[in-house]
Amino acid sequence: MLRRQELVCQQVVELVSDYLEDALSPRDRRRFERHLAICPHCTVYLAQMHETLRLTGRLVPEDLAPEVADEFTEIFRRWSAERNGPGDRPPP
Amino acid sequence: MPRFKPRNRRPIAGPGGADDDAQLLERLRSGDEAAFSALVERHHDPMLRLARTFVQSQAVAEEIVQDTWVAVLHGIENFEGRSSLRTWLLAILVNRARSTGAREARTVPSADPTPAVDAARFNAGGGWSTPPEQWAEDVEARLSADTLAPVIREELERMPARQRAVVMLRDVDQLRSDEVCQVLGLSAVNERVLLHRGRGRLRQALEDAIGGC
Ligand SMILES: [Zn+2]
């Protein structure tokens, strides 16, 4: 079988996610890594992508507002009362 | 304002959270209110953000999250633990969002996807003509984290709904890709196409912000 052409930079950047998600075939993975080994620009690109993912993964979840938390307490108590049967139901 | 979490903190619902979830779930089954609060606290933000990819209104999104928890409580005996609690919660949320008639933006990946990097940055042979520049070893050393977090948040907001949902679930909430597919009902290939475009946009937004300083 003929060896396929080597990848060019423009193709490499479009394969970055498949590479990071480990979704490349072994052969494409080797082509990808062969290109990285000789291309400083794509190496920088991949490093930027790693940094992008690191920063994105560190976004802080918004805190739960107290009044929202109260609504959930209400949801829980209603469920709990229904579950425990009519005897425990709070007065209407 | 959005901030970054300290480096050593685990993602709130990420790897390592599963065991705690299982324990909290056990306590919840026995009627422990504190366990419920802890679960809500832990999963509220990812749920709300996912709901917002279905509806514009914050209030409606909050209702969807509440409906989801009601459904979760009533279905708690049905949870068999084949998927993680988080995946189960989010899948219920997506069902609730769809059944409330929320209009989902149909951003099914096309055969000819927008490239992750502008074609103008390459020469005719496909090599870089405007290559990316190395970012500082620690970007936050030059730019405060408080500057970069909003860049990411704002770019997420600008993404089409499905793309945003995929990137948030995978890269913010750190679900596995098979969990993302399960929650959103996407094929693995479509999930990766959406993820790829979304990540390309985030990198570009950061490059714009960092390059200009
Ligand atoms: Zn290259």
CSV table of C-alpha atoms and ligand atoms in Angstrom, one decimal:
chain,number,residue,atom,x,y,z
A,1,MET,CA,0.0,0.0,0.0
A,2,LEU,CA,1.2,3.5,-0.8
A,3,ARG,CA,2.1,5.6,2.2
A,4,ARG,CA,-0.2,8.5,2.3
A,5,GLN,CA,1.2,12.0,2.0
A,6,GLU,CA,2.5,13.7,5.2
A,7,LEU,CA,0.1,16.0,6.9
A,8,VAL,CA,0.4,19.8,6.5
A,9,CYS,CA,-0.2,22.3,9.3
A,10,GLN,CA,-3.7,23.2,8.2
A,11,GLN,CA,-4.7,19.6,8.4
A,12,VAL,CA,-3.0,19.1,11.7
A,13,VAL,CA,-4.9,21.8,13.5
A,14,GLU,CA,-8.2,20.2,12.4
A,15,LEU,CA,-7.1,16.9,13.9
A,16,VAL,CA,-6.1,18.3,17.3
A,17,SER,CA,-9.4,17.5,19.0
A,18,ASP,CA,-9.5,13.9,17.7
A,19,TYR,CA,-5.9,13.6,18.8
A,20,LEU,CA,-6.6,14.9,22.3
A,21,GLU,CA,-9.8,12.8,22.5
A,22,ASP,CA,-7.8,9.7,21.4
A,23,ALA,CA,-10.0,9.2,18.4
A,24,LEU,CA,-7.3,9.0,15.7
A,25,SER,CA,-6.5,5.7,14.1
A,26,PRO,CA,-3.0,4.4,15.0
A,27,ARG,CA,-1.8,5.4,11.5
A,28,ASP,CA,-3.2,8.9,11.7
A,29,ARG,CA,-1.9,9.3,15.2
A,30,ARG,CA,1.6,8.4,13.9
A,31,ARG,CA,1.3,10.9,11.0
A,32,PHE,CA,0.1,13.6,13.5
A,33,GLU,CA,3.0,12.9,15.8
A,34,ARG,CA,5.5,12.8,12.9
A,35,HIS,CA,4.4,16.3,11.9
A,36,LEU,CA,4.6,17.6,15.5
A,37,ALA,CA,8.2,16.3,15.7
A,38,ILE,CA,9.3,18.6,12.9
A,39,CYS,CA,6.9,21.6,13.2
A,40,PRO,CA,7.5,24.1,16.0
A,41,HIS,CA,4.4,26.1,15.0
A,42,CYS,CA,2.0,23.2,15.4
A,43,THR,CA,3.7,22.3,18.6
A,44,VAL,CA,3.0,25.8,19.9
A,45,TYR,CA,-0.6,25.4,18.7
A,46,LEU,CA,-1.1,22.2,20.6
A,47,ALA,CA,0.5,23.7,23.7
A,48,GLN,CA,-2.0,26.6,23.4
A,49,MET,CA,-4.8,24.2,23.1
A,50,HIS,CA,-3.7,22.4,26.3
A,51,GLU,CA,-3.6,25.8,28.1
A,52,THR,CA,-7.0,26.6,26.7
A,53,LEU,CA,-8.4,23.4,28.2
A,54,ARG,CA,-6.7,23.9,31.5
A,55,LEU,CA,-8.1,27.4,31.9
A,56,THR,CA,-11.6,26.3,30.7
A,57,GLY,CA,-11.5,23.4,33.3
A,58,ARG,CA,-10.9,25.9,36.0
A,59,LEU,CA,-14.0,28.0,35.6
A,60,VAL,CA,-15.6,28.4,39.0
A,61,PRO,CA,-19.2,27.3,39.3
A,62,GLU,CA,-21.6,30.1,40.3
A,63,ASP,CA,-22.6,29.9,43.9
A,64,LEU,CA,-26.1,29.0,44.7
A,65,ALA,CA,-28.1,32.0,45.9
A,66,PRO,CA,-29.7,31.5,49.4
A,67,GLU,CA,-33.2,32.1,48.1
A,68,VAL,CA,-32.6,29.4,45.4
A,69,ALA,CA,-31.4,27.0,48.1
A,70,ASP,CA,-34.6,27.6,50.0
A,71,GLU,CA,-36.7,26.6,47.0
A,72,PHE,CA,-34.8,23.3,46.9
A,73,THR,CA,-35.4,22.8,50.6
A,74,GLU,CA,-39.1,23.2,49.9
A,75,ILE,CA,-38.9,20.6,47.1
A,76,PHE,CA,-37.2,18.2,49.4
A,77,ARG,CA,-39.7,18.6,52.2
A,78,ARG,CA,-42.7,18.2,49.9
A,79,TRP,CA,-41.2,15.0,48.5
A,80,SER,CA,-40.3,13.7,52.0
A,81,ALA,CA,-43.8,14.4,53.3
A,82,GLU,CA,-45.4,12.5,50.4
A,83,ARG,CA,-43.0,9.7,50.8
A,84,ASN,CA,-43.7,9.3,54.5
A,85,GLY,CA,-47.4,9.1,53.9
A,86,PRO,CA,-50.4,11.2,55.0
A,87,GLY,CA,-49.5,11.0,58.7
A,88,ASP,CA,-46.5,13.2,58.3
A,89,ARG,CA,-48.0,15.6,55.8
A,90,PRO,CA,-47.8,19.2,57.0
A,91,PRO,CA,-51.1,21.0,57.5
A,92,PRO,CA,-52.5,22.6,54.3
B,1,MET,CA,-18.1,37.7,38.4
B,2,PRO,CA,-16.6,34.5,37.0
B,3,ARG,CA,-13.3,33.5,38.5
B,4,PHE,CA,-11.0,30.6,38.3
B,5,LYS,CA,-10.9,28.0,41.0
B,6,PRO,CA,-7.6,27.5,42.8
B,7,ARG,CA,-5.4,25.2,40.9
B,8,ASN,CA,-5.5,22.3,43.4
B,9,ARG,CA,-9.2,22.2,43.7
B,10,ARG,CA,-11.0,19.3,41.9
B,11,PRO,CA,-13.7,20.1,39.5
B,12,ILE,CA,-16.9,20.2,41.6
B,13,ALA,CA,-18.6,17.4,39.7
B,14,GLY,CA,-15.5,16.0,38.1
B,15,PRO,CA,-13.5,12.9,38.7
B,16,GLY,CA,-13.4,12.1,42.4
B,17,GLY,CA,-16.9,13.4,42.9
B,18,ALA,CA,-18.5,10.1,42.0
B,19,ASP,CA,-17.8,8.3,45.3
B,20,ASP,CA,-19.2,11.3,47.2
B,21,ASP,CA,-22.2,11.3,45.0
B,22,ALA,CA,-22.9,7.6,45.7
B,23,GLN,CA,-22.7,8.2,49.5
B,24,LEU,CA,-24.9,11.3,49.3
B,25,LEU,CA,-27.4,9.3,47.2
B,26,GLU,CA,-27.6,6.6,49.8
B,27,ARG,CA,-28.2,9.2,52.5
B,28,LEU,CA,-30.8,10.9,50.4
B,29,ARG,CA,-32.6,7.6,49.9
B,30,SER,CA,-32.9,7.3,53.6
B,31,GLY,CA,-34.4,10.8,53.7
B,32,ASP,CA,-31.4,13.0,54.7
B,33,GLU,CA,-32.1,16.6,53.8
B,34,ALA,CA,-28.5,17.7,54.2
B,35,ALA,CA,-27.5,15.1,51.6
B,36,PHE,CA,-30.1,16.6,49.2
B,37,SER,CA,-28.7,20.1,49.8
B,38,ALA,CA,-25.2,18.9,49.1
B,39,LEU,CA,-26.2,17.2,45.9
B,40,VAL,CA,-28.1,20.3,44.7
B,41,GLU,CA,-25.1,22.5,45.6
B,42,ARG,CA,-22.7,20.3,43.7
B,43,HIS,CA,-24.7,19.9,40.5
B,44,HIS,CA,-26.7,23.1,40.3
B,45,ASP,CA,-24.4,25.1,38.2
B,46,PRO,CA,-23.7,22.5,35.5
B,47,MET,CA,-27.5,21.8,35.4
B,48,LEU,CA,-28.4,25.5,35.1
B,49,ARG,CA,-25.8,26.1,32.4
B,50,LEU,CA,-27.0,23.2,30.4
B,51,ALA,CA,-30.6,24.3,30.8
B,52,ARG,CA,-29.6,27.7,29.5
B,53,THR,CA,-28.5,26.1,26.2
B,54,PHE,CA,-32.2,25.2,25.7
B,55,VAL,CA,-33.9,28.3,26.8
B,56,GLN,CA,-33.0,32.0,26.8
B,57,SER,CA,-34.7,32.9,30.0
B,58,GLN,CA,-32.8,32.4,33.3
B,59,ALA,CA,-36.2,32.0,35.1
B,60,VAL,CA,-37.3,29.2,32.8
B,61,ALA,CA,-33.9,27.5,33.0
B,62,GLU,CA,-34.3,27.6,36.8
B,63,GLU,CA,-37.7,26.0,36.6
B,64,ILE,CA,-36.3,23.2,34.4
B,65,VAL,CA,-33.6,22.5,37.0
B,66,GLN,CA,-36.2,22.4,39.8
B,67,ASP,CA,-38.5,20.1,37.7
B,68,THR,CA,-35.5,17.9,37.2
B,69,TRP,CA,-34.9,17.6,40.9
B,70,VAL,CA,-38.5,16.8,41.5
B,71,ALA,CA,-38.3,14.1,38.9
B,72,VAL,CA,-35.0,12.8,40.4
B,73,LEU,CA,-36.5,12.6,43.9
B,74,HIS,CA,-39.5,10.7,42.6
B,75,GLY,CA,-37.4,8.4,40.5
B,76,ILE,CA,-34.7,7.9,43.0
B,77,GLU,CA,-35.5,4.2,43.5
B,78,ASN,CA,-35.1,3.7,39.8
B,79,PHE,CA,-31.5,4.9,39.6
B,80,GLU,CA,-29.5,1.7,39.2
B,81,GLY,CA,-26.1,3.3,39.1
B,82,ARG,CA,-25.2,2.0,35.6
B,83,SER,CA,-24.3,5.6,34.7
B,84,SER,CA,-22.9,8.1,37.1
B,85,LEU,CA,-25.4,10.1,39.1
B,86,ARG,CA,-24.3,13.2,37.3
B,87,THR,CA,-24.9,11.8,33.8
B,88,TRP,CA,-28.3,10.5,35.0
B,89,LEU,CA,-29.3,14.0,36.4
B,90,LEU,CA,-28.2,15.8,33.2
B,91,ALA,CA,-30.0,13.3,30.9
B,92,ILE,CA,-33.2,13.8,32.9
B,93,LEU,CA,-32.7,17.6,32.6
B,94,VAL,CA,-32.3,17.3,28.8
B,95,ASN,CA,-35.5,15.3,28.7
B,96,ARG,CA,-37.3,17.8,30.8
B,97,ALA,CA,-36.0,20.7,28.8
B,98,ARG,CA,-37.2,19.1,25.6
B,99,SER,CA,-40.6,18.2,26.9
B,100,THR,CA,-41.2,21.7,28.1
B,101,GLY,CA,-41.1,22.6,24.5
B,102,ALA,CA,-37.8,24.4,24.7
B,103,ARG,CA,-36.6,25.1,21.2
B,104,GLU,CA,-33.2,23.7,20.8
B,105,ALA,CA,-30.8,25.4,18.3
B,106,ARG,CA,-30.2,22.8,15.6
B,107,THR,CA,-26.5,23.1,15.1
B,108,VAL,CA,-26.0,19.6,13.7
B,109,PRO,CA,-22.4,19.6,12.3
B,110,SER,CA,-22.3,20.0,8.6
B,111,ALA,CA,-20.1,18.0,6.3
B,112,ASP,CA,-18.0,21.1,5.6
B,113,PRO,CA,-17.2,22.4,9.0
B,114,THR,CA,-15.9,25.9,9.8
B,115,PRO,CA,-12.1,25.5,10.3
B,116,ALA,CA,-10.7,25.8,13.8
B,117,VAL,CA,-8.1,28.2,12.5
B,118,ASP,CA,-8.8,30.9,9.9
B,119,ALA,CA,-7.7,29.7,6.4
B,120,ALA,CA,-6.0,33.1,5.9
B,121,ARG,CA,-3.3,32.1,8.4
B,122,PHE,CA,-2.0,29.4,6.1
B,123,ASN,CA,-0.1,29.6,2.9
B,124,ALA,CA,-1.1,27.8,-0.3
B,125,GLY,CA,0.8,24.7,0.7
B,126,GLY,CA,-1.1,24.5,4.0
B,127,GLY,CA,1.8,25.6,6.2
B,128,TRP,CA,1.4,28.4,8.7
B,129,SER,CA,1.9,31.9,7.3
B,130,THR,CA,0.9,33.6,10.6
B,131,PRO,CA,1.9,31.0,13.1
B,132,PRO,CA,0.7,31.0,16.7
B,133,GLU,CA,3.0,32.6,19.2
B,134,GLN,CA,4.1,30.8,22.3
B,135,TRP,CA,2.1,31.9,25.4
B,136,ALA,CA,4.0,32.5,28.6
B,137,GLU,CA,4.7,29.4,30.6
B,138,ASP,CA,2.1,30.5,33.0
B,139,VAL,CA,-0.3,32.8,31.2
B,140,GLU,CA,-1.9,34.1,34.4
B,141,ALA,CA,1.5,35.4,35.4
B,142,ARG,CA,1.1,38.1,32.7
B,143,LEU,CA,-2.7,38.3,32.6
B,144,SER,CA,-4.7,37.9,35.8
B,145,ALA,CA,-7.0,35.0,35.9
B,146,ASP,CA,-9.9,37.4,36.4
B,147,THR,CA,-9.2,38.8,32.9
B,148,LEU,CA,-9.1,35.4,31.2
B,149,ALA,CA,-12.2,33.8,32.9
B,150,PRO,CA,-14.6,36.3,31.4
B,151,VAL,CA,-12.9,35.9,28.0
B,152,ILE,CA,-13.9,32.2,28.1
B,153,ARG,CA,-17.3,32.8,29.6
B,154,GLU,CA,-18.2,35.3,26.9
B,155,GLU,CA,-16.9,33.2,24.1
B,156,LEU,CA,-19.0,30.3,25.5
B,157,GLU,CA,-22.1,32.6,25.4
B,158,ARG,CA,-21.5,33.4,21.8
B,159,MET,CA,-21.4,29.8,20.7
B,160,PRO,CA,-24.4,28.0,19.1
B,161,ALA,CA,-26.4,26.2,21.8
B,162,ARG,CA,-25.3,22.7,21.1
B,163,GLN,CA,-21.7,23.5,20.7
B,164,ARG,CA,-21.8,25.4,24.0
B,165,ALA,CA,-23.5,22.4,25.7
B,166,VAL,CA,-20.8,20.0,24.4
B,167,VAL,CA,-17.9,22.2,25.4
B,168,MET,CA,-19.4,23.0,28.9
B,169,LEU,CA,-20.1,19.4,29.6
B,170,ARG,CA,-16.8,18.1,28.4
B,171,ASP,CA,-14.3,20.9,29.2
B,172,VAL,CA,-15.9,22.8,32.1
B,173,ASP,CA,-17.8,20.0,33.9
B,174,GLN,CA,-15.3,17.4,32.7
B,175,LEU,CA,-17.7,14.6,31.8
B,176,ARG,CA,-16.2,11.8,29.7
B,177,SER,CA,-17.0,12.1,26.0
B,178,ASP,CA,-19.3,9.0,26.1
B,179,GLU,CA,-21.2,10.7,29.0
B,180,VAL,CA,-21.6,13.9,26.9
B,181,CYS,CA,-23.0,11.8,24.0
B,182,GLN,CA,-25.4,10.0,26.4
B,183,VAL,CA,-26.7,13.3,28.0
B,184,LEU,CA,-27.2,15.1,24.7
B,185,GLY,CA,-28.1,12.1,22.5
B,186,LEU,CA,-25.2,12.8,20.1
B,187,SER,CA,-23.1,10.4,18.1
B,188,ALA,CA,-19.4,10.3,19.1
B,189,VAL,CA,-18.4,11.8,15.7
B,190,ASN,CA,-20.9,14.7,16.0
B,191,GLU,CA,-19.8,15.3,19.6
B,192,ARG,CA,-16.2,15.6,18.5
B,193,VAL,CA,-17.0,17.9,15.6
B,194,LEU,CA,-18.9,20.3,18.0
B,195,LEU,CA,-16.2,20.0,20.6
B,196,HIS,CA,-13.5,20.7,18.0
B,197,ARG,CA,-15.1,23.9,16.8
B,198,GLY,CA,-15.9,25.1,20.2
B,199,ARG,CA,-12.4,24.5,21.5
B,200,GLY,CA,-11.0,26.3,18.4
B,201,ARG,CA,-13.1,29.3,19.2
B,202,LEU,CA,-12.0,29.3,22.9
B,203,ARG,CA,-8.3,29.1,21.8
B,204,GLN,CA,-8.8,31.9,19.3
B,205,ALA,CA,-10.5,34.1,21.9
B,206,LEU,CA,-7.7,33.6,24.3
B,207,GLU,CA,-5.1,34.2,21.6
B,208,ASP,CA,-6.8,37.5,20.9
B,209,ALA,CA,-6.9,38.5,24.5
B,210,ILE,CA,-3.3,37.4,25.3
B,211,GLY,CA,-1.8,38.7,22.1
B,212,GLY,CA,-3.1,42.1,22.8
B,213,CYS,CA,-1.4,42.6,26.1
C,1,ZN,ZN,2.7,22.3,11.4
